[in-house]
Short mmCIF file of C-alpha atoms in Angstrom, two decimals:
data_model
loop_
_atom_site.label_atom_id
_atom_site.label_comp_id
_atom_site.label_asym_id
_atom_site.label_seq_id
_atom_site.Cartn_x
_atom_site.Cartn_y
_atom_site.Cartn_z
CA UNK H 1 113.50 81.99 98.71
CA UNK H 2 116.43 79.38 97.72
CA UNK H 3 117.41 81.26 93.87
CA UNK H 4 117.35 84.16 96.70
CA UNK H 5 119.84 82.73 99.01
CA UNK H 6 122.44 80.43 96.52
CA UNK H 7 122.81 84.03 95.16
CA UNK H 8 124.29 85.38 98.38
CA UNK H 9 127.64 86.82 98.70
CA UNK H 10 128.56 84.17 101.20
CA UNK H 11 127.85 81.23 99.09
CA UNK H 12 129.37 82.53 96.12
CA UNK H 13 132.48 83.70 98.20
CA UNK H 14 132.47 80.30 99.95
CA UNK H 15 132.35 78.86 96.31
CA UNK H 16 135.18 80.23 95.11
CA UNK H 17 137.14 79.52 97.92
CA UNK H 18 136.33 76.00 97.23
CA UNK H 19 137.34 76.10 93.86
CA UNK H 20 140.53 78.05 94.71
CA UNK H 21 141.34 75.22 97.40
CA UNK H 22 140.75 72.80 94.60
CA UNK H 23 143.74 74.31 92.85
CA UNK H 24 146.12 73.21 95.24
CA UNK H 25 144.81 69.87 95.16
CA UNK H 26 147.27 68.65 92.24
CA UNK H 27 150.79 70.53 94.23
CA UNK H 28 148.91 68.89 97.26
CA UNK H 29 148.77 65.80 96.02
CA UNK H 30 152.08 65.21 94.58
CA UNK H 31 153.47 61.69 96.06
CA UNK H 32 156.94 62.44 94.81
CA UNK H 33 157.71 65.21 97.03
CA UNK H 34 156.17 64.48 99.86
CA UNK H 35 154.93 61.35 101.99
CA UNK H 36 151.76 60.04 101.16
CA UNK H 37 150.28 60.33 104.87
CA UNK H 38 150.78 64.24 105.18
CA UNK H 39 149.27 64.18 101.14
CA UNK H 40 145.75 62.23 102.67
CA UNK H 41 145.77 64.75 106.12
CA UNK H 42 145.94 67.09 103.42
CA UNK H 43 143.12 65.95 101.38
CA UNK H 44 140.70 65.03 104.10
CA UNK H 45 141.43 68.90 105.39
CA UNK H 46 140.07 70.03 102.22
CA UNK H 47 137.31 67.78 102.20
CA UNK H 48 135.97 68.80 105.51
CA UNK H 49 136.50 72.31 103.66
CA UNK H 50 134.19 71.30 101.05
CA UNK H 51 131.84 69.71 103.73
CA UNK H 52 131.32 72.95 105.60
CA UNK H 53 131.13 75.11 102.82
CA UNK H 54 128.53 72.72 101.70
CA UNK H 55 126.38 72.48 104.95
CA UNK H 56 126.69 76.83 105.11
CA UNK H 57 125.25 76.69 101.80
CA UNK H 58 122.53 74.63 102.77
CA UNK H 59 122.04 76.73 105.78
CA UNK H 60 121.40 79.54 104.21
CA UNK H 61 119.29 77.74 101.81
CA UNK H 62 116.59 77.14 105.08
CA UNK H 63 113.97 79.22 106.05
CA UNK H 64 114.65 78.80 109.09
CA UNK H 65 118.53 79.82 108.80
CA UNK H 66 119.43 82.98 111.17
CA UNK H 67 122.10 85.45 111.48
CA UNK H 68 123.44 83.18 114.52
CA UNK H 69 123.29 80.02 112.97
CA UNK H 70 124.92 81.33 109.56
CA UNK H 71 128.05 83.01 111.36
CA UNK H 72 128.54 79.82 113.29
CA UNK H 73 128.87 78.01 110.21
CA UNK H 74 130.95 81.07 108.77
CA UNK H 75 133.66 80.14 111.79
CA UNK H 76 134.03 77.20 111.68
CA UNK H 77 134.51 77.53 108.25
CA UNK H 78 137.15 79.87 108.68
CA UNK H 79 139.00 78.04 111.48
CA UNK H 80 139.71 74.75 108.75
CA UNK H 81 140.65 77.48 106.52
CA UNK H 82 143.61 78.47 108.94
CA UNK H 83 144.27 75.20 109.70
CA UNK H 84 144.47 74.18 106.22
CA UNK H 85 146.68 77.16 105.29
CA UNK H 86 149.43 76.71 108.19
CA UNK H 87 149.67 72.81 107.45
CA UNK H 88 150.13 73.88 103.72
CA UNK H 89 153.00 75.97 104.49
CA UNK H 90 154.81 73.68 106.80
CA UNK H 91 154.06 70.99 103.54
CA UNK H 92 155.60 73.08 100.86
CA UNK H 93 158.50 75.32 102.11
CA UNK H 94 160.15 74.94 98.93
CA UNK H 95 157.52 74.92 95.92
CA UNK H 96 157.26 77.70 94.24
CA UNK H 97 153.79 76.35 92.35
CA UNK H 98 152.37 75.33 95.42
CA UNK H 99 153.08 78.26 97.22
CA UNK H 100 151.20 80.27 94.10
CA UNK H 101 148.53 78.44 94.81
CA UNK H 102 148.46 78.69 98.17
CA UNK H 103 148.83 82.84 97.65
CA UNK H 104 146.14 82.12 95.20
CA UNK H 105 143.85 80.84 97.64
CA UNK H 106 145.28 82.80 100.22
CA UNK H 107 143.83 86.08 98.62
CA UNK H 108 140.43 84.73 97.83
CA UNK H 109 140.05 83.75 101.44
CA UNK H 110 140.72 87.29 102.32
CA UNK H 111 137.93 88.06 99.76
CA UNK H 112 135.82 86.02 101.64
CA UNK H 113 136.63 87.04 104.74
CA UNK H 114 135.87 90.99 103.85
CA UNK H 115 132.53 89.84 102.36
CA UNK H 116 131.48 88.24 105.17
CA UNK H 117 130.12 91.14 107.03
CA UNK H 118 127.78 91.89 103.96
CA UNK H 119 127.06 88.18 103.10
CA UNK H 120 125.95 88.02 106.75
CA UNK H 121 123.76 91.39 106.30
CA UNK H 122 122.27 89.59 103.08
CA UNK H 123 121.46 86.30 104.24
CA UNK H 124 119.52 87.69 107.05
CA UNK H 125 117.55 89.97 104.77
CA UNK H 126 117.27 86.66 103.00
CA UNK H 127 116.02 84.51 106.18
CA UNK H 128 111.92 84.86 106.95
CA UNK H 129 111.73 86.98 109.90
CA UNK H 130 108.95 86.85 112.51
CA UNK H 131 106.03 88.64 111.68
CA UNK H 132 106.45 91.69 114.57
CA UNK H 133 109.50 92.86 112.26
CA UNK H 134 107.98 92.11 108.50
CA UNK H 135 105.48 94.36 109.55
CA UNK H 136 105.45 98.25 108.94
CA UNK H 137 102.80 100.26 110.19
CA UNK H 138 102.38 103.66 108.79
CA UNK H 139 103.68 106.23 111.28
CA UNK H 140 101.31 109.02 109.96
CA UNK H 141 97.92 106.72 110.62
CA UNK H 142 99.50 105.78 114.45
CA UNK H 143 99.80 109.10 114.85
CA UNK H 144 95.77 109.79 113.54
CA UNK H 145 94.61 106.81 115.51
CA UNK H 146 96.51 108.37 118.62
CA UNK H 147 94.57 111.72 118.05
CA UNK H 148 91.83 109.77 117.49
CA UNK H 149 92.16 108.31 121.05
CA UNK H 150 92.81 111.42 122.49
CA UNK H 151 89.65 113.19 121.88
CA UNK H 152 87.60 110.70 123.38
CA UNK H 153 87.40 110.45 127.50
CA UNK H 154 90.22 110.35 129.21
CA UNK H 155 88.71 106.86 131.16
CA UNK H 156 88.96 105.62 127.50
CA UNK H 157 92.06 106.71 125.79
CA UNK H 158 94.72 103.98 126.90
CA UNK H 159 92.12 101.55 125.98
CA UNK H 160 91.43 103.16 122.40
CA UNK H 161 94.76 103.85 121.90
CA UNK H 162 95.91 100.01 122.25
CA UNK H 163 92.68 99.10 120.47
CA UNK H 164 93.29 101.25 117.46
CA UNK H 165 97.25 100.51 117.31
CA UNK H 166 96.28 96.49 117.03
CA UNK H 167 94.22 96.78 114.41
CA UNK H 168 96.08 99.16 112.64
CA UNK H 169 98.80 96.14 112.66
CA UNK H 170 96.18 93.38 111.51
CA UNK H 171 95.75 95.73 108.95
CA UNK H 172 99.76 96.18 107.82
CA UNK H 173 100.15 92.20 108.87
CA UNK H 174 97.44 92.14 106.49
CA UNK H 175 99.57 93.89 103.62
CA UNK H 176 97.33 96.83 103.68
CA UNK H 177 99.54 99.42 101.73
CA UNK H 178 100.11 102.78 103.71
CA UNK H 179 96.86 104.71 101.60
CA UNK H 180 94.57 101.86 103.19
CA UNK H 181 96.00 102.41 106.80
CA UNK H 182 95.48 106.16 106.47
CA UNK H 183 92.36 105.25 105.19
CA UNK H 184 91.66 102.93 108.20
CA UNK H 185 92.84 105.90 110.48
CA UNK H 186 90.63 108.69 109.06
CA UNK H 187 87.62 107.09 109.13
CA UNK H 188 88.51 106.40 113.05
CA UNK H 189 88.71 110.21 112.93
CA UNK H 190 85.70 111.10 111.22
CA UNK H 191 83.49 109.06 113.99
CA UNK H 192 85.24 110.19 116.66
CA UNK H 193 82.49 112.31 117.60
CA UNK H 194 80.18 109.83 117.89
CA UNK H 195 82.25 107.50 120.06
CA UNK H 196 82.74 109.42 122.63
CA UNK H 197 78.84 110.08 122.77
CA UNK H 198 78.56 106.59 122.40
CA UNK H 199 80.85 106.34 125.82
CA UNK H 200 79.81 109.47 127.58
CA UNK H 201 75.42 108.34 127.13
CA UNK H 202 75.44 104.99 125.33
CA UNK H 203 72.64 104.04 123.26
CA UNK H 204 72.10 108.14 122.91
CA UNK H 205 70.98 109.20 119.59
CA UNK H 206 71.50 112.50 117.98
CA UNK H 207 68.20 114.60 118.33
CA UNK H 208 66.87 112.07 119.98
CA UNK H 209 65.46 114.67 123.01
CA UNK H 210 63.97 116.51 120.16
CA UNK H 211 62.25 113.62 119.29
CA UNK H 212 61.08 112.09 122.37
CA UNK H 213 59.61 115.74 122.89
CA UNK H 214 57.57 115.68 119.84
CA UNK H 215 56.10 112.09 120.11
CA UNK H 216 55.41 113.32 123.52
CA UNK H 217 53.37 115.91 122.30
CA UNK H 218 51.50 113.92 118.70
CA UNK H 219 50.12 111.74 121.26
CA UNK H 220 47.99 113.78 122.29
CA UNK H 221 45.69 116.13 120.72
CA UNK H 222 45.46 118.81 123.27
CA UNK H 223 49.14 119.00 123.08
CA UNK H 224 49.27 118.93 119.56
CA UNK H 225 46.48 120.98 118.46
CA UNK H 226 46.49 123.97 121.30
CA UNK H 227 49.79 125.03 120.17
CA UNK H 228 49.60 124.72 116.38
CA UNK H 229 46.04 126.31 116.58
CA UNK H 230 47.27 129.52 118.50
CA UNK H 231 50.31 129.56 116.28
CA UNK H 232 48.05 129.66 112.92
CA UNK H 233 45.92 132.45 114.79
CA UNK H 234 48.33 134.55 115.49
CA UNK H 235 49.80 134.11 112.22
CA UNK H 236 46.54 135.08 111.16
CA UNK H 237 46.09 138.14 112.77
CA UNK H 238 49.66 139.14 111.71
CA UNK H 239 48.61 138.61 108.29
CA UNK H 240 45.58 140.68 108.52
CA UNK H 241 47.05 143.77 110.49
CA UNK H 242 49.99 143.88 107.73
CA UNK H 243 48.83 142.50 104.63
CA UNK H 244 44.90 142.49 105.01
CA UNK H 245 42.44 140.01 104.88
CA UNK H 246 42.71 139.00 101.17
CA UNK H 247 46.32 137.72 102.33
CA UNK H 248 44.81 136.22 105.45
CA UNK H 249 42.49 134.51 103.56
CA UNK H 250 45.22 133.09 101.10
CA UNK H 251 47.04 132.03 103.80
CA UNK H 252 43.99 130.02 105.48
CA UNK H 253 45.19 126.52 104.13
CA UNK H 254 48.35 126.73 106.13
CA UNK H 255 45.85 125.37 108.61
CA UNK H 256 44.90 122.55 106.28
CA UNK H 257 48.58 121.71 106.01
CA UNK H 258 49.64 122.12 109.66
CA UNK H 259 46.57 119.56 110.24
CA UNK H 260 48.27 116.85 107.13
CA UNK H 261 51.61 117.31 108.32
CA UNK H 262 50.54 116.12 111.81
CA UNK H 263 48.44 113.03 110.33
CA UNK H 264 51.18 112.20 108.37
CA UNK H 265 54.05 112.25 111.05
CA UNK H 266 52.01 110.46 113.48
CA UNK H 267 51.38 107.53 110.61
CA UNK H 268 55.18 107.35 109.90
CA UNK H 269 56.01 107.23 113.35
CA UNK H 270 52.92 104.95 114.25
CA UNK H 271 51.50 107.08 116.90
CA UNK H 272 47.77 106.82 118.05
CA UNK H 273 46.84 109.70 119.93
CA UNK H 274 45.00 108.44 123.52
CA UNK H 275 42.86 110.75 123.34
CA UNK H 276 40.90 108.86 120.05
CA UNK H 277 41.64 105.86 121.91
CA UNK H 278 39.51 107.11 125.10
CA UNK H 279 37.29 108.22 122.89
CA UNK H 280 36.48 105.49 120.98
CA UNK H 281 36.34 102.96 123.57
CA UNK O 1 70.20 99.81 131.17
CA UNK O 2 67.40 98.39 129.65
CA UNK O 3 66.82 100.58 126.17
CA UNK O 4 67.08 99.61 122.68
CA UNK O 5 69.20 101.96 120.55
CA UNK O 6 68.27 102.53 116.76
CA UNK O 7 68.14 99.62 114.74
CA UNK O 8 70.00 101.83 112.33
CA UNK O 9 71.44 98.92 109.30
CA UNK O 10 75.14 98.89 110.42
CA UNK O 11 73.63 98.47 113.95
CA UNK O 12 71.56 95.82 112.39
CA UNK O 13 74.51 94.05 110.33
CA UNK O 14 76.59 94.19 113.28
CA UNK O 15 73.89 92.28 115.01
CA UNK O 16 73.65 89.65 112.87
CA UNK O 17 77.42 89.12 112.57
CA UNK O 18 77.38 88.75 116.42
CA UNK O 19 74.77 86.33 116.81
CA UNK O 20 76.13 84.45 113.75
CA UNK O 21 77.76 82.16 116.86
CA UNK O 22 77.50 84.40 119.89
CA UNK O 23 79.69 81.93 121.94
CA UNK O 24 82.65 83.47 119.40
CA UNK O 25 84.71 86.23 120.66
CA UNK O 26 85.47 88.81 117.82
CA UNK O 27 87.65 91.92 117.44
CA UNK O 28 86.48 94.96 115.84
CA UNK O 29 88.38 94.38 112.48
CA UNK O 30 86.87 90.97 112.62
CA UNK O 31 83.63 92.38 113.18
CA UNK O 32 83.68 94.76 110.13
CA UNK O 33 84.54 92.26 107.56
CA UNK O 34 82.09 89.80 109.13
CA UNK O 35 79.61 92.79 109.13
CA UNK O 36 80.64 94.20 105.82
CA UNK O 37 81.13 97.71 107.40
CA UNK O 38 83.78 100.34 107.23
CA UNK O 39 85.97 100.45 109.79
CA UNK O 40 85.31 103.52 111.74
CA UNK O 41 81.73 102.64 112.11
CA UNK O 42 81.98 99.98 113.78
CA UNK O 43 83.56 101.01 117.22
CA UNK O 44 80.69 103.40 118.04
CA UNK O 45 77.94 100.75 117.33
CA UNK O 46 80.52 98.24 119.82
CA UNK O 47 80.75 100.95 122.34
CA UNK O 48 76.75 101.42 122.30
CA UNK O 49 75.96 98.25 123.36
CA UNK O 50 78.92 97.58 125.36
CA UNK O 51 77.62 100.47 127.28
CA UNK O 52 74.08 99.25 127.50
CA UNK O 53 75.44 95.75 128.87
CA UNK O 54 74.70 94.22 125.52
CA UNK O 55 78.21 93.22 124.88
CA UNK O 56 81.17 92.26 126.78
CA UNK O 57 85.25 92.65 125.84
CA UNK O 58 88.66 91.92 127.00
CA UNK O 59 91.69 92.26 126.22
CA UNK O 60 93.33 89.13 124.46
CA UNK O 61 95.96 86.95 126.94
CA UNK O 62 98.44 87.23 125.40
CA UNK O 63 101.75 89.03 126.17
CA UNK O 64 102.22 91.68 123.29
CA UNK O 65 106.05 91.53 124.16
CA UNK O 66 105.86 87.45 123.04
CA UNK O 67 103.47 87.99 120.28
CA UNK O 68 105.22 90.93 118.69
CA UNK O 69 102.04 92.98 118.13
CA UNK O 70 99.37 94.92 119.95
CA UNK O 71 96.88 93.04 122.22
CA UNK O 72 93.27 92.99 120.45
CA UNK O 73 90.04 93.81 122.11
CA UNK O 74 87.71 91.08 121.88
CA UNK O 75 83.85 91.08 121.93
CA UNK O 76 81.21 88.57 122.72
CA UNK O 77 77.52 89.13 123.12
CA UNK O 78 76.27 88.69 126.78
CA UNK O 79 73.28 85.83 127.25
CA UNK O 80 70.61 88.84 128.22
CA UNK O 81 72.33 90.79 124.87
CA UNK O 82 71.98 87.99 122.57
CA UNK O 83 68.68 87.38 123.98
CA UNK O 84 67.87 90.99 123.20
CA UNK O 85 69.60 91.39 120.39
CA UNK O 86 67.58 88.82 118.32
CA UNK O 87 64.36 90.29 119.64
CA UNK O 88 64.95 93.99 118.73
CA UNK O 89 66.42 92.87 114.96
CA UNK O 90 63.14 90.46 114.68
CA UNK O 91 60.72 93.36 115.81
CA UNK O 92 63.02 95.90 112.91
CA UNK O 93 62.46 93.30 110.60
CA UNK O 94 58.68 93.26 111.11
CA UNK O 95 58.07 96.81 111.88
CA UNK O 96 57.71 99.45 109.12
CA UNK O 97 61.16 100.48 107.93
CA UNK O 98 60.54 104.13 108.62
CA UNK O 99 59.53 104.27 112.30
CA UNK O 100 61.93 106.68 114.21
CA UNK O 101 63.91 105.41 116.81
CA UNK O 102 62.44 106.45 120.27
CA UNK O 103 58.77 104.83 118.85
CA UNK O 104 60.31 101.81 118.32
CA UNK O 105 62.32 102.10 121.64
CA UNK O 106 58.52 102.32 123.47
CA UNK O 107 57.25 99.47 120.72
CA UNK O 108 59.82 97.42 122.33
CA UNK O 109 59.25 97.89 125.76
CA UNK O 110 62.65 98.67 126.64
CA UNK O 111 62.58 101.58 128.42
CA UNK O 112 62.83 100.71 131.85
#
């Protein structure tokens, strides 16, 4: 941070201006030509200018420096230089060497003024910004998140738009890359139907009706075996008619397979047929 | 809303994360990290529990303009939800892992 700030054009320009002003120093300080009191005044102005440049440099090095602070510091410096320039002309009307030094200082001053906008922009970039400015949420991820929310029931859309955007922001603030943000958005989109279902009928799983019906059937031997026996007998009759008794004999183990299947399902699902319970009692 | 939802592995992970400190409010991504789940999984589960009355959710109170970011949605187990979550987790870890959800609901006596 500090290294970055010290290399900004504002600081470089300010430093070069300070050096140029220092060139003038010997001419200003030549006491035989000008009264000592005036030279002391100019030296004081030069010193003040250098101090202001130092303050500006220090300001640019600080993390809390903002655009307004920098601009204010630069303007103070410019005012001081104006004041110094005016006094120098008054003090050295016939001194060519002093005027040449003054011209050099003025040129540097112009260069400095021209470099101000760029310097300020660079300085602003160097200053740490509040999180809201630094965080970059990928627009495509935002669009996908909005699309996800749009597929939800109308009553919940607004909430999920904001919630998903907040999470995207959190991801971005944690320096998630574009692809990570997109992955997040795609993951949300991939689960949108599940979310929609949960919002419409909370706690209801896919195929729950079928599962509930199957367990109701398996809880009773009557409900289980009457339909199954009917299916097996009808199937066997069909085989006899179509293919003869031999095929029907070969298909007979189907009944055993059904029996085993039912037993297995009951064991897996922990169902004890109430008919059997009643018989035991 | 007294039913016990399917106790799938992600569901159990979310409940365990919430039960770590039932009084603590967590937002979606925080819960994802705590439960170790991908981000898409969490919202359907949260919506399910919220719909069942196990979870309460609220918007962050901070002003989004002041914060410079959108508001987060915070989730917290309700007292009843925390109790039911504990029971459901205990039962699911005690039961055979391959019980179908519908039967688990019946065994828990949650249907009302």
